[in-house]
């Protein structure tokens, strides 16, 4: 009698390209590390504290939610940690502990879990947390004030705030190179432009994030800023300041590209990126907020499902 | 298994293998017992025209059921030892006929003659027993008359080399097959589709030759019809609806061989895909159990490995190594349990990999949300379910390992079944 062995039966395809969400999340964290380390060197131990607290609590919130909803824990895929990390990178190193914990709660629970977890969220969870903190405790984000006790070897300021309150002349001395190498104040991990670009380009080359969104976003910033400057060069700063200060680079490489809240088709990706860029500058130049990145991305997140309706016609479709 | 490359800027590209012209075919001895499948459900109540104990000869044209036109053309001479029901995937049922072979048994010499005399549906039914035939292939279909016949000299799934081999080595038989089909169908318009490297061989058949790029899934029948033949296939319709019938070169060669040499189309060319991805070409008597082939090639298959009939992207996993070689068993693929990719019940993260790789522009990221919730009508009406050409690439790239392709097939199956039931009740 032939003894039948048991074989694995499942549906085709029998190959997989090996990609995984876990790998992707860990690579994004890895890429963020370059800018983060620069930030840690600049801001020291308090910054490290904020980062650790944020990552830990983000994981904690997600775990609790997994337990409450009786799902298999999802924290292993690195997404909660990534959310915590990106969130902390946007904060000033002086952020009080309670604000960090509240922030990650909002990011993970309200930004993501109540929509059914990863993939269901219409907004970038990190930005939901940021927006709530920025509205509720505006003063915590006065970067210059927050950093008053730091003794930097060079002259630093938060360029966008200076621009808003004191006009273009106050920031004329800032060079692109200085800005890119982090000689400005800002979030823990968002000031070192070189690091952000390096990490972001790495993600794009590896296929972990989409160049279409990043490139159109940066172009949107440049063109809009340029137009404003053309209109009135005494009131508005040029593209360089806008590109290399505030959350611009961080947003372009790490925030706008979040999967769930961004389009998947080619043209929509371009529109989406450009729209965020334009919106950012509009808020910065005309709006009340110093940096428009957070609200610009959130706003365009909202429009994402509509933008993504522009898609190539499926094969064999008649209407 | 082909993994994503380090540079991931563009979607991964899978390439068809080109035939290594030094490849030879290894013939496998006819085993002591073979199994044939008849494409009809069997229940104990059915009165059958053949019974266990009956003697049959290779090349007989046997009716199996009273009330069905299905015929069985055995590839061996011997004695029927069993008749059973067999259920395949998606509710497909067959009647399995087991035959003990007699060595040196006489074959039915009349087969060639009867074949040449047959016409209409009885010809279709005989051809269903020919190697390389796909279950839907019928030569003559008065409901859906076609004006062009495409002969594929390349298999639609990856790594399978059968049709390329036929073009390279048996083009004369293909040529004979073409003239037989011309006469039987009255269709004049033949095109052979081959990879560039086999174009000159294909030329000698004397019909139009078109070449296909080696990027998967260009050799899929839908894409051949649309891109190479320039016909638009409306979503949910078949290539035949667009006037094109597609036949594998292997089937055409078998038809040609019978029409000139009066032999019996008893053996099937099979690409065996080993655990390491290397391939062997073998020829086996139809009905040979797969385990005979595996032990001939000394392939060890262990508990929890996977045996697949067909290729890596569209094949079918089987649960028994006693499964026989059927006319459409183009490949046998063995996958080590270590290499079996995991499948998860995650929800879609909207990464868009599937959308960017889909050759039919299906919005898979949206579609999957409806399929997971069983909203098949919505999926078909608004999210292009029926535009899908069944290539499997979406599931190949899915970052959270959703069995997307399975969802798609299931939905299509359910909707088609509902439509049939409705049509019957109407
Ligand atoms: S199987 Fe997937 S990738 Fe292939 S055509 Fe269908 S939806 Fe598109
Ligand atoms: S590849 Fe998978 S996770 Fe990504 S959009 Fe498609 S179905 Fe969703």
XYZ file of C-alpha atoms and ligand atoms in Angstrom:
761
model
C 0.000 0.000 0.000
C 1.316 3.412 -0.948
C 1.578 5.575 2.081
C 0.413 9.039 1.164
C 2.596 11.820 2.493
C 0.997 15.086 3.388
C 1.762 17.946 1.061
C 1.089 21.624 1.437
C -1.775 22.696 -0.733
C -2.597 26.337 -1.309
C -3.527 28.623 -4.123
C -1.165 30.020 -6.745
C 1.117 31.876 -7.023
C 3.757 29.731 -5.379
C 6.386 32.395 -5.484
C 6.618 35.644 -3.594
C 9.050 38.468 -4.228
C 10.113 38.439 -0.592
C 8.987 41.939 0.258
C 7.323 42.475 3.598
C 5.873 45.249 5.622
C 8.193 44.406 8.495
C 11.298 44.782 6.352
C 9.927 48.004 4.989
C 9.237 49.502 8.412
C 12.653 48.578 9.733
C 14.319 50.089 6.696
C 12.427 53.322 7.113
C 13.572 53.465 10.726
C 17.105 52.743 9.620
C 16.969 55.536 7.060
C 15.597 57.956 9.643
C 18.487 57.105 11.926
C 21.010 59.219 10.014
C 19.161 62.441 10.654
C 18.220 61.294 14.107
C 21.826 60.743 15.167
C 22.723 64.222 13.987
C 19.858 65.525 16.098
C 20.954 63.540 19.120
C 24.455 64.938 18.852
C 23.016 68.427 18.695
C 20.532 68.053 21.509
C 22.002 65.345 23.736
C 20.358 63.280 26.438
C 16.952 64.999 26.660
C 16.392 64.253 22.987
C 17.258 60.619 23.547
C 14.752 60.551 26.368
C 11.963 61.923 24.207
C 12.721 59.443 21.427
C 12.824 56.435 23.745
C 9.658 57.411 25.538
C 7.833 57.983 22.291
C 8.843 54.698 20.668
C 8.110 52.736 23.818
C 4.688 54.242 24.418
C 3.659 53.929 20.773
C 4.375 50.202 20.952
C 2.606 50.022 24.287
C -0.576 51.680 22.980
C -0.738 49.406 19.994
C -0.229 46.338 22.157
C -3.040 47.407 24.457
C -5.299 47.972 21.495
C -4.384 44.529 20.108
C -5.390 43.026 23.437
C -8.654 44.950 23.675
C -9.707 44.066 20.153
C -8.457 40.498 20.654
C -6.265 40.489 17.598
C -2.897 38.871 17.176
C -0.323 41.415 18.306
C 0.854 43.496 15.365
C 3.654 45.370 17.104
C 6.221 42.964 15.650
C 5.826 44.501 12.219
C 7.570 47.626 13.432
C 4.840 50.016 12.478
C 4.100 51.237 15.997
C 7.794 51.754 16.637
C 8.111 53.630 13.370
C 5.179 55.867 14.265
C 6.730 56.580 17.651
C 10.094 57.324 16.104
C 8.849 59.673 13.405
C 6.623 61.440 15.896
C 9.461 62.044 18.316
C 11.736 63.286 15.569
C 9.365 66.185 14.993
C 9.287 67.265 18.637
C 11.623 69.688 20.371
C 13.937 67.865 22.802
C 12.315 69.741 25.667
C 8.921 68.155 25.169
C 7.472 67.238 28.590
C 6.884 63.551 29.175
C 3.105 63.827 29.456
C 2.847 65.500 26.091
C 4.877 62.746 24.461
C 2.648 60.054 25.924
C -0.507 61.888 24.952
C 0.893 62.394 21.477
C 1.668 58.748 20.844
C -1.752 57.848 22.189
C -3.356 60.070 19.610
C -1.056 58.820 16.832
C -1.568 55.149 17.446
C -5.100 54.909 18.786
C -6.903 57.779 17.110
C -4.681 58.040 14.067
C -4.587 54.365 13.234
C -6.210 51.753 15.442
C -9.759 53.060 15.453
C -9.718 52.854 11.676
C -9.010 49.156 11.917
C -5.255 49.297 12.167
C -2.560 49.667 9.557
C -3.928 50.254 6.106
C -7.273 51.588 7.216
C -6.069 54.995 8.313
C -7.073 57.859 6.039
C -4.492 60.203 7.592
C -0.869 59.787 8.410
C -1.068 58.725 12.093
C 2.065 60.658 13.048
C 0.518 63.866 11.810
C -2.745 63.300 13.590
C -0.763 63.230 16.835
C 1.250 66.261 15.831
C -1.785 68.276 14.815
C -3.556 67.668 18.096
C -0.500 68.666 20.145
C 0.136 71.727 18.007
C -3.398 72.921 18.454
C -3.726 72.060 22.135
C -0.303 73.139 23.391
C 0.958 75.626 20.841
C 3.684 76.991 23.093
C 5.447 73.664 23.346
C 6.383 74.092 19.708
C 8.090 77.441 20.022
C 11.420 75.948 19.125
C 13.530 78.996 19.964
C 11.922 79.373 23.350
C 12.196 75.672 24.061
C 15.856 75.639 23.250
C 16.828 78.745 25.147
C 18.872 76.798 27.634
C 20.997 75.193 24.982
C 24.370 76.662 24.385
C 25.219 76.123 20.725
C 28.614 77.045 19.390
C 27.002 78.810 16.502
C 24.142 81.180 16.076
C 20.927 79.285 15.631
C 17.287 80.130 15.290
C 14.154 78.576 13.948
C 14.135 80.079 10.480
C 10.428 79.823 9.794
C 9.502 81.568 13.029
C 12.028 84.294 12.377
C 10.672 84.674 8.916
C 7.110 84.918 10.097
C 7.756 87.338 12.941
C 10.689 89.417 11.760
C 10.550 89.179 7.979
C 12.950 88.149 5.285
C 15.819 90.322 6.472
C 16.175 88.298 9.665
C 17.124 85.170 7.814
C 19.178 86.570 4.986
C 22.371 85.403 6.598
C 21.354 81.737 6.507
C 23.082 79.719 3.834
C 21.743 76.547 2.306
C 24.757 74.599 3.499
C 24.293 75.712 7.090
C 20.646 74.779 6.992
C 21.335 71.404 5.447
C 23.962 70.562 8.008
C 21.548 71.275 10.806
C 22.617 74.730 11.971
C 19.087 75.716 12.842
C 16.623 74.783 15.507
C 13.668 72.543 14.974
C 12.481 69.049 15.763
C 14.974 66.548 17.134
C 15.366 64.701 13.861
C 14.231 67.222 11.335
C 17.020 69.755 11.167
C 19.809 67.821 9.525
C 18.815 68.108 5.881
C 21.765 66.110 4.623
C 20.760 63.173 6.793
C 17.143 63.329 5.718
C 18.034 63.483 2.046
C 20.487 60.622 2.374
C 17.977 58.439 4.205
C 15.139 59.397 1.897
C 17.081 58.716 -1.260
C 18.059 55.355 0.165
C 14.390 54.499 0.694
C 13.509 55.579 -2.804
C 16.284 53.583 -4.427
C 15.335 50.487 -2.485
C 11.709 50.920 -3.482
C 10.467 51.473 0.051
C 9.017 54.837 -0.769
C 7.790 56.488 -3.922
C 9.927 59.095 -5.664
C 6.885 60.520 -7.470
C 5.436 61.891 -4.254
C 8.700 63.263 -2.866
C 9.823 64.913 -6.080
C 6.499 66.552 -6.880
C 6.218 67.729 -3.281
C 9.610 69.438 -3.378
C 8.835 70.906 -6.768
C 5.529 72.201 -5.467
C 7.402 73.966 -2.651
C 10.005 75.467 -4.972
C 7.619 76.759 -7.580
C 5.135 78.243 -5.147
C 7.819 79.854 -3.011
C 9.427 81.243 -6.135
C 6.181 82.776 -7.310
C 5.665 84.463 -3.942
C 9.175 85.794 -3.966
C 8.734 87.136 -7.463
C 5.578 88.899 -6.342
C 7.203 90.555 -3.350
C 10.777 89.715 -2.472
C 10.782 91.825 0.677
C 7.883 89.971 2.264
C 8.491 86.416 1.164
C 11.501 84.122 1.375
C 12.740 82.146 -1.596
C 12.645 78.420 -2.217
C 15.921 77.649 -0.409
C 14.664 78.664 3.008
C 11.415 76.829 2.530
C 13.051 73.673 1.265
C 15.654 73.339 3.948
C 13.915 74.509 7.059
C 10.979 73.410 9.138
C 9.568 69.990 8.406
C 9.819 70.224 4.618
C 12.443 67.574 3.956
C 11.157 65.337 6.696
C 7.653 65.619 5.289
C 8.736 64.976 1.724
C 10.786 61.891 2.452
C 9.144 60.375 5.515
C 5.604 61.638 6.003
C 3.834 62.276 2.719
C 4.932 58.878 1.443
C 3.004 56.934 4.086
C 1.190 54.173 2.181
C -2.269 54.183 3.542
C -2.933 57.882 3.175
C -1.267 58.456 -0.187
C -2.236 57.515 -3.759
C -0.908 54.494 -5.627
C -1.314 55.596 -9.239
C 1.295 57.610 -11.109
C -0.547 60.823 -11.975
C -2.356 60.994 -8.628
C 0.988 60.646 -6.858
C 2.277 63.680 -8.730
C -0.842 65.714 -8.040
C -0.859 64.689 -4.409
C 2.791 65.633 -3.877
C 2.508 68.934 -5.683
C -0.685 69.839 -3.831
C 1.008 69.324 -0.491
C 3.922 71.470 -1.580
C 1.681 74.302 -2.689
C -0.488 74.053 0.409
C 2.575 74.126 2.678
C 3.782 77.400 1.236
C 0.304 78.926 1.280
C -0.022 78.178 4.986
C 3.467 79.451 5.709
C 3.098 82.656 3.734
C -0.523 83.546 4.286
C -1.735 81.354 7.143
C -1.248 81.777 10.853
C 0.960 78.774 11.414
C 4.684 79.072 11.261
C 5.177 75.757 9.494
C 2.440 74.481 7.216
C 3.784 70.992 6.575
C 1.674 69.134 9.123
C -1.640 70.629 8.146
C -0.858 70.617 4.441
C -0.214 66.885 4.435
C -3.284 66.153 6.542
C -5.461 68.231 4.288
C -4.275 66.538 1.130
C -4.557 63.135 2.847
C -8.229 63.940 3.015
C -8.382 64.452 -0.738
C -6.340 61.329 -1.470
C -9.212 58.944 -2.271
C -10.585 61.426 -4.781
C -7.224 62.182 -6.371
C -6.509 58.460 -6.663
C -9.626 57.972 -8.736
C -7.622 59.158 -11.712
C -6.367 55.819 -12.872
C -5.623 54.107 -16.159
C -8.554 52.326 -17.711
C -8.585 48.631 -16.903
C -8.042 46.225 -19.738
C -11.137 45.252 -21.650
C -13.299 47.923 -20.118
C -15.852 49.340 -22.438
C -17.208 52.290 -20.514
C 12.185 31.610 -6.425
C 12.897 35.017 -7.864
C 13.138 37.664 -5.198
C 12.946 41.386 -5.454
C 16.234 42.962 -6.407
C 18.158 45.338 -4.166
C 17.233 48.339 -6.272
C 13.494 48.506 -5.922
C 12.695 51.667 -7.824
C 10.663 49.824 -10.443
C 8.327 46.875 -10.088
C 10.060 43.488 -10.289
C 10.243 41.939 -13.741
C 9.902 38.210 -14.312
C 11.308 36.748 -17.500
C 10.353 33.628 -19.399
C 13.100 31.094 -19.789
C 14.413 30.540 -23.283
C 14.845 26.997 -24.507
C 18.385 25.725 -24.238
C 18.587 23.995 -27.601
C 20.780 21.212 -26.260
C 17.995 20.145 -23.921
C 16.870 16.588 -24.519
C 13.729 14.782 -23.559
C 13.920 11.878 -21.185
C 11.242 9.253 -21.873
C 9.624 7.457 -18.997
C 8.491 3.851 -19.303
C 4.759 3.276 -19.208
C 3.939 2.212 -15.656
C 1.899 -0.836 -14.651
C -1.147 1.162 -13.904
C -2.401 4.483 -15.245
C -5.339 6.755 -14.483
C -7.471 8.758 -16.894
C -9.825 11.567 -16.016
C -13.091 12.000 -17.848
C -14.439 15.518 -17.603
C -17.774 14.652 -15.993
C -18.958 14.151 -12.464
C -19.376 10.540 -11.443
C -21.935 9.225 -9.049
C -22.579 5.608 -8.133
C -26.022 5.736 -9.738
C -24.635 6.445 -13.206
C -24.794 3.540 -15.568
C -21.489 3.432 -17.310
C -20.557 2.098 -20.691
C -17.286 0.754 -19.402
C -16.910 -1.391 -16.297
C -14.055 -2.698 -14.214
C -12.804 -5.847 -15.889
C -13.282 -4.490 -19.418
C -10.358 -4.823 -21.769
C -9.484 -1.659 -23.647
C -6.865 -0.791 -26.234
C -4.777 2.269 -26.783
C -6.480 4.320 -29.462
C -10.001 3.127 -28.744
C -12.545 5.889 -28.773
C -14.629 5.041 -25.741
C -17.860 6.600 -24.674
C -17.989 6.459 -20.915
C -21.439 7.798 -20.101
C -24.758 7.096 -21.720
C -25.817 10.681 -21.562
C -22.634 12.497 -22.419
C -20.552 13.084 -25.469
C -17.290 12.862 -23.557
C -14.994 10.217 -24.954
C -11.873 8.625 -23.566
C -8.978 7.754 -25.831
C -6.739 5.552 -23.685
C -3.010 5.861 -24.146
C -2.420 2.252 -23.081
C -3.837 -1.192 -23.683
C -5.011 -3.081 -20.623
C -7.821 -3.792 -18.238
C -10.048 -1.343 -16.407
C -9.589 -1.928 -12.690
C -11.521 0.897 -11.112
C -13.840 3.811 -11.705
C -14.180 6.503 -9.070
C -15.206 10.053 -8.511
C -12.458 12.655 -8.231
C -12.918 16.236 -7.120
C -10.557 18.918 -8.228
C -10.355 22.618 -7.417
C -13.291 25.008 -7.270
C -15.916 22.285 -7.310
C -14.700 20.657 -10.509
C -15.507 16.939 -10.642
C -14.121 14.161 -12.755
C -14.532 10.458 -13.264
C -11.232 8.679 -12.724
C -10.691 5.481 -14.688
C -7.806 3.268 -13.538
C -6.300 0.897 -16.072
C -3.807 -1.914 -15.495
C -1.549 -2.000 -18.512
C -0.750 -5.167 -20.436
C 2.770 -5.254 -21.694
C 2.997 -5.611 -25.474
C -0.763 -5.220 -25.778
C -2.119 -4.474 -29.226
C -3.148 -0.948 -30.019
C -6.210 -0.004 -32.003
C -4.902 0.499 -35.536
C -8.084 2.178 -36.636
C -7.577 5.266 -34.489
C -5.940 7.369 -37.178
C -8.703 6.575 -39.628
C -11.519 7.306 -37.201
C -9.821 10.532 -36.209
C -9.569 11.721 -39.758
C -13.208 10.894 -40.390
C -14.486 12.632 -37.281
C -15.931 16.102 -37.530
C -17.802 18.654 -35.472
C -18.208 17.911 -31.831
C -16.991 14.327 -32.016
C -13.678 15.664 -33.303
C -13.596 18.118 -30.407
C -14.160 15.322 -27.948
C -11.319 13.219 -29.324
C -8.950 16.177 -29.301
C -9.698 16.757 -25.627
C -7.540 13.670 -25.034
C -4.550 15.112 -26.885
C -1.439 16.324 -25.096
C -1.190 20.038 -24.417
C -4.865 20.671 -24.750
C -6.400 23.149 -22.340
C -9.730 22.039 -21.003
C -11.636 24.750 -22.869
C -9.962 24.012 -26.191
C -12.477 22.884 -28.701
C -11.536 23.101 -32.282
C -14.971 23.721 -33.635
C -17.470 25.831 -31.793
C -20.463 26.889 -33.805
C -21.626 29.231 -31.019
C -18.419 31.201 -31.168
C -16.994 31.096 -34.646
C -13.460 32.457 -34.789
C -11.538 33.757 -37.759
C -7.983 33.300 -36.547
C -6.022 30.544 -34.889
C -2.942 31.297 -32.865
C -0.439 28.560 -32.166
C 1.587 29.342 -29.077
C 5.206 28.369 -29.266
C 5.729 29.569 -25.720
C 4.002 28.487 -22.527
C 2.120 31.102 -20.606
C 3.611 30.366 -17.195
C 7.270 30.732 -16.273
C 9.935 28.028 -16.633
C 7.816 25.749 -18.830
C 9.534 24.839 -22.071
C 7.193 22.392 -23.816
C 5.944 24.523 -26.665
C 9.336 26.031 -27.395
C 10.707 22.509 -27.587
C 7.981 21.482 -30.028
C 8.691 24.430 -32.322
C 12.394 23.680 -32.228
C 12.131 19.940 -32.801
C 8.757 19.054 -34.264
C 7.867 21.905 -36.608
C 7.054 19.462 -39.434
C 4.320 17.924 -37.324
C 3.046 21.373 -36.455
C 2.879 22.094 -40.165
C 0.889 18.916 -40.777
C -1.371 19.807 -37.872
C -2.034 23.215 -39.369
C -3.172 21.747 -42.659
C -5.430 19.274 -40.839
C -7.010 22.046 -38.778
C -7.416 24.202 -41.872
C -9.419 21.455 -43.510
C -11.445 20.629 -40.426
C -12.379 24.198 -39.576
C -12.147 26.049 -42.840
C -10.077 28.731 -41.100
C -7.131 30.061 -43.018
C -5.638 32.575 -40.779
C -2.861 31.003 -38.678
C -0.240 32.758 -36.600
C 2.555 31.130 -34.656
C 3.721 33.100 -31.643
C 7.279 32.376 -30.523
C 10.188 33.992 -28.721
C 12.548 35.833 -31.076
C 15.088 33.006 -30.899
C 12.697 30.492 -32.472
C 11.362 32.734 -35.229
C 13.330 31.085 -38.031
C 12.228 27.582 -37.003
C 8.639 28.728 -36.860
C 8.902 30.267 -40.354
C 9.231 26.837 -41.890
C 5.625 26.026 -41.035
C 4.639 28.438 -43.764
C 2.248 30.611 -41.804
C 2.578 34.025 -40.252
C 5.021 34.221 -37.346
C 4.951 36.816 -34.594
C 7.426 37.180 -31.771
C 6.701 37.862 -28.158
C 8.815 39.715 -25.592
C 9.995 37.463 -22.816
C 8.560 39.469 -19.952
C 5.929 37.681 -17.921
C 2.934 37.534 -18.575
C 3.247 38.497 -22.260
C 2.582 34.911 -23.325
C -0.730 34.813 -21.512
C -3.475 34.039 -23.963
C -5.274 37.292 -23.224
C -2.194 39.409 -23.867
C -1.314 37.496 -27.027
C -4.796 38.201 -28.326
C -4.716 41.861 -27.388
C -1.120 42.882 -27.967
C -0.002 40.570 -30.725
C -3.232 39.940 -32.578
C -4.504 43.444 -31.899
C -7.977 42.328 -30.835
C -9.739 43.901 -27.929
C -11.152 41.383 -25.503
C -13.997 42.865 -23.499
C -13.625 42.306 -19.753
C -15.112 38.989 -18.757
C -15.139 37.658 -22.308
C -12.787 35.101 -23.801
C -10.290 35.327 -26.612
C -12.746 33.376 -28.707
C -15.313 36.085 -28.298
C -12.721 38.311 -29.935
C -12.381 35.881 -32.816
C -9.122 34.221 -31.816
C -8.631 30.605 -30.832
C -5.396 29.753 -29.115
C -3.914 26.273 -29.315
C -0.653 25.035 -27.866
C 1.988 23.982 -30.369
C 2.083 20.636 -28.597
C -1.548 19.916 -29.449
C -1.114 21.009 -33.045
C 1.934 18.746 -33.372
C -0.022 15.834 -31.910
C -2.836 16.433 -34.401
C -0.281 16.611 -37.182
C 1.412 13.412 -36.094
C -1.865 11.498 -36.097
C -2.940 12.879 -39.426
C 0.236 11.836 -41.221
C 1.505 8.842 -39.272
C -1.749 7.484 -37.847
C -0.104 6.986 -34.465
C -1.828 7.453 -31.145
C -1.187 10.656 -29.202
C -0.234 8.784 -26.084
C 2.554 10.760 -24.506
C 2.799 14.139 -22.906
C 5.742 16.462 -22.767
C 6.296 17.742 -19.244
C 8.686 20.285 -17.792
C 9.704 19.132 -14.346
C 10.718 22.060 -12.172
C 13.007 20.908 -9.403
C 13.354 22.331 -5.941
C 16.338 24.420 -7.024
C 14.454 25.854 -10.008
C 16.332 23.772 -12.598
C 14.192 22.058 -15.214
C 14.041 18.666 -16.933
C 12.027 17.851 -20.002
C 10.411 14.475 -19.905
C 7.912 12.576 -21.941
C 5.472 10.290 -20.146
C 2.506 8.196 -21.138
C -0.647 10.082 -20.314
C -2.166 8.755 -17.147
C 1.212 8.078 -15.518
C 1.025 8.863 -11.798
C 3.262 11.745 -10.830
C 5.158 9.691 -8.267
C 6.454 7.441 -11.076
C 7.997 10.479 -12.716
C 9.453 11.762 -9.471
C 11.085 8.457 -8.635
C 12.426 8.141 -12.170
C 14.111 11.522 -11.760
C 15.142 10.625 -8.200
C 13.452 13.686 -6.767
C 12.820 13.391 -3.047
C 9.547 14.840 -1.996
C 9.080 15.081 1.727
C 6.205 15.572 4.057
C 4.995 19.212 3.881
C 6.716 19.931 0.585
C 4.546 21.067 -2.264
C 3.734 19.392 -5.573
C 2.302 21.655 -8.221
C 0.928 20.855 -11.634
C 1.670 23.830 -13.823
C 4.034 26.705 -13.263
C 5.026 28.858 -10.300
C 2.539 31.669 -10.834
C -0.606 29.960 -12.035
C -0.260 26.252 -11.295
C -2.326 24.117 -8.963
C -1.019 22.484 -5.797
C -2.089 18.866 -5.501
C -2.443 16.776 -2.398
C -1.516 13.381 -3.759
C 1.500 12.203 -5.714
C -0.726 9.552 -7.295
C -2.314 12.293 -9.359
C -1.968 11.297 -13.030
C -0.451 13.176 -15.938
C -3.374 14.735 -17.767
C -3.488 16.294 -21.227
C -2.947 19.721 -19.638
C -0.236 18.744 -17.147
C 2.405 20.946 -18.749
C 4.666 21.047 -15.758
C 5.278 19.400 -12.445
C 6.907 21.666 -9.934
C 8.324 20.543 -6.629
C 8.774 23.098 -3.904
C 10.706 22.467 -0.735
C 8.790 23.244 2.431
C 11.465 25.776 3.358
C 10.689 27.733 0.202
C 6.955 27.936 0.588
C 6.060 31.595 1.086
C 3.749 32.363 3.952
C 0.221 33.606 3.434
C -1.309 35.957 5.990
C -4.748 37.297 6.705
C -3.532 40.870 7.043
C -5.502 43.716 5.682
C -4.250 45.709 2.724
C -1.888 48.574 3.604
C -2.482 50.351 0.311
C 1.155 50.137 -0.723
C 0.123 49.932 -4.365
C 2.707 47.363 -5.439
C -0.059 45.227 -6.934
C -1.536 48.125 -8.860
C 1.779 49.085 -10.362
C 2.582 45.546 -11.512
C -0.869 44.526 -12.784
C -0.730 44.133 -16.566
C -4.473 44.715 -16.836
C -4.617 47.950 -14.799
C -6.910 46.440 -12.210
C -7.154 48.669 -9.085
C -6.231 45.700 -6.918
C -5.806 47.802 -3.773
C -9.467 48.771 -3.922
C -10.719 45.508 -5.345
C -9.263 43.464 -2.507
C -11.298 45.387 0.072
C -14.521 44.242 -1.568
C -13.358 40.705 -2.176
C -12.352 40.244 1.446
C -15.882 41.143 2.431
C -17.525 38.958 -0.175
C -18.963 41.908 -2.079
C -18.405 40.284 -5.429
C -21.018 42.166 -7.407
C -19.580 45.500 -6.382
C -16.107 44.173 -7.202
C -17.197 43.158 -10.675
C -19.219 46.280 -11.418
C -16.929 49.004 -10.165
C -13.497 47.578 -9.508
C -12.715 45.695 -12.693
C -12.675 42.154 -11.349
C -13.251 40.717 -14.792
C -10.480 42.709 -16.418
C -8.037 40.521 -14.535
C -6.176 38.115 -16.799
C -5.193 35.668 -14.046
C -1.459 36.211 -14.031
C -0.967 36.058 -10.260
C 1.520 38.946 -10.110
C -0.505 40.906 -7.555
C -0.158 38.169 -4.971
C 3.489 37.690 -5.942
C 4.304 41.252 -4.871
C 1.797 41.841 -2.066
C 3.736 43.291 0.824
C 1.446 41.920 3.485
C 1.099 38.559 1.731
C -2.622 38.604 1.175
C -3.667 35.704 -1.088
C -5.006 38.266 -3.555
C -5.049 35.923 -6.520
C -7.028 33.329 -4.620
C -9.610 35.939 -3.673
C -9.874 36.954 -7.310
C -10.316 33.416 -8.589
C -12.845 32.613 -5.907
C -14.886 35.707 -6.716
C -14.876 34.956 -10.432
C -15.858 31.382 -9.724
C -18.724 32.391 -7.449
C -20.081 34.975 -9.860
C -19.872 32.642 -12.832
C -21.603 29.925 -10.861
C -24.392 32.270 -9.790
C -24.886 33.404 -13.349
C -25.157 29.827 -14.550
C -27.701 28.987 -11.885
C -29.690 32.100 -12.747
C -29.576 31.268 -16.430
C -30.794 27.765 -15.708
C -33.657 29.003 -13.570
C -34.673 31.699 -15.983
S -3.879 38.347 -11.303
Fe -3.611 40.299 -10.248
S -1.922 41.294 -11.321
Fe -2.660 39.655 -12.656
S -4.181 40.628 -13.983
Fe -5.278 39.817 -12.236
S -5.402 41.514 -10.809
Fe -3.820 42.043 -12.280
S 0.230 44.767 -2.638
Fe -1.101 43.945 -1.030
S -0.951 45.468 0.617
Fe -0.127 46.442 -1.207
S -1.890 47.544 -2.066
Fe -1.817 45.528 -3.041
S -3.158 44.233 -1.840
Fe -2.699 46.048 -0.614
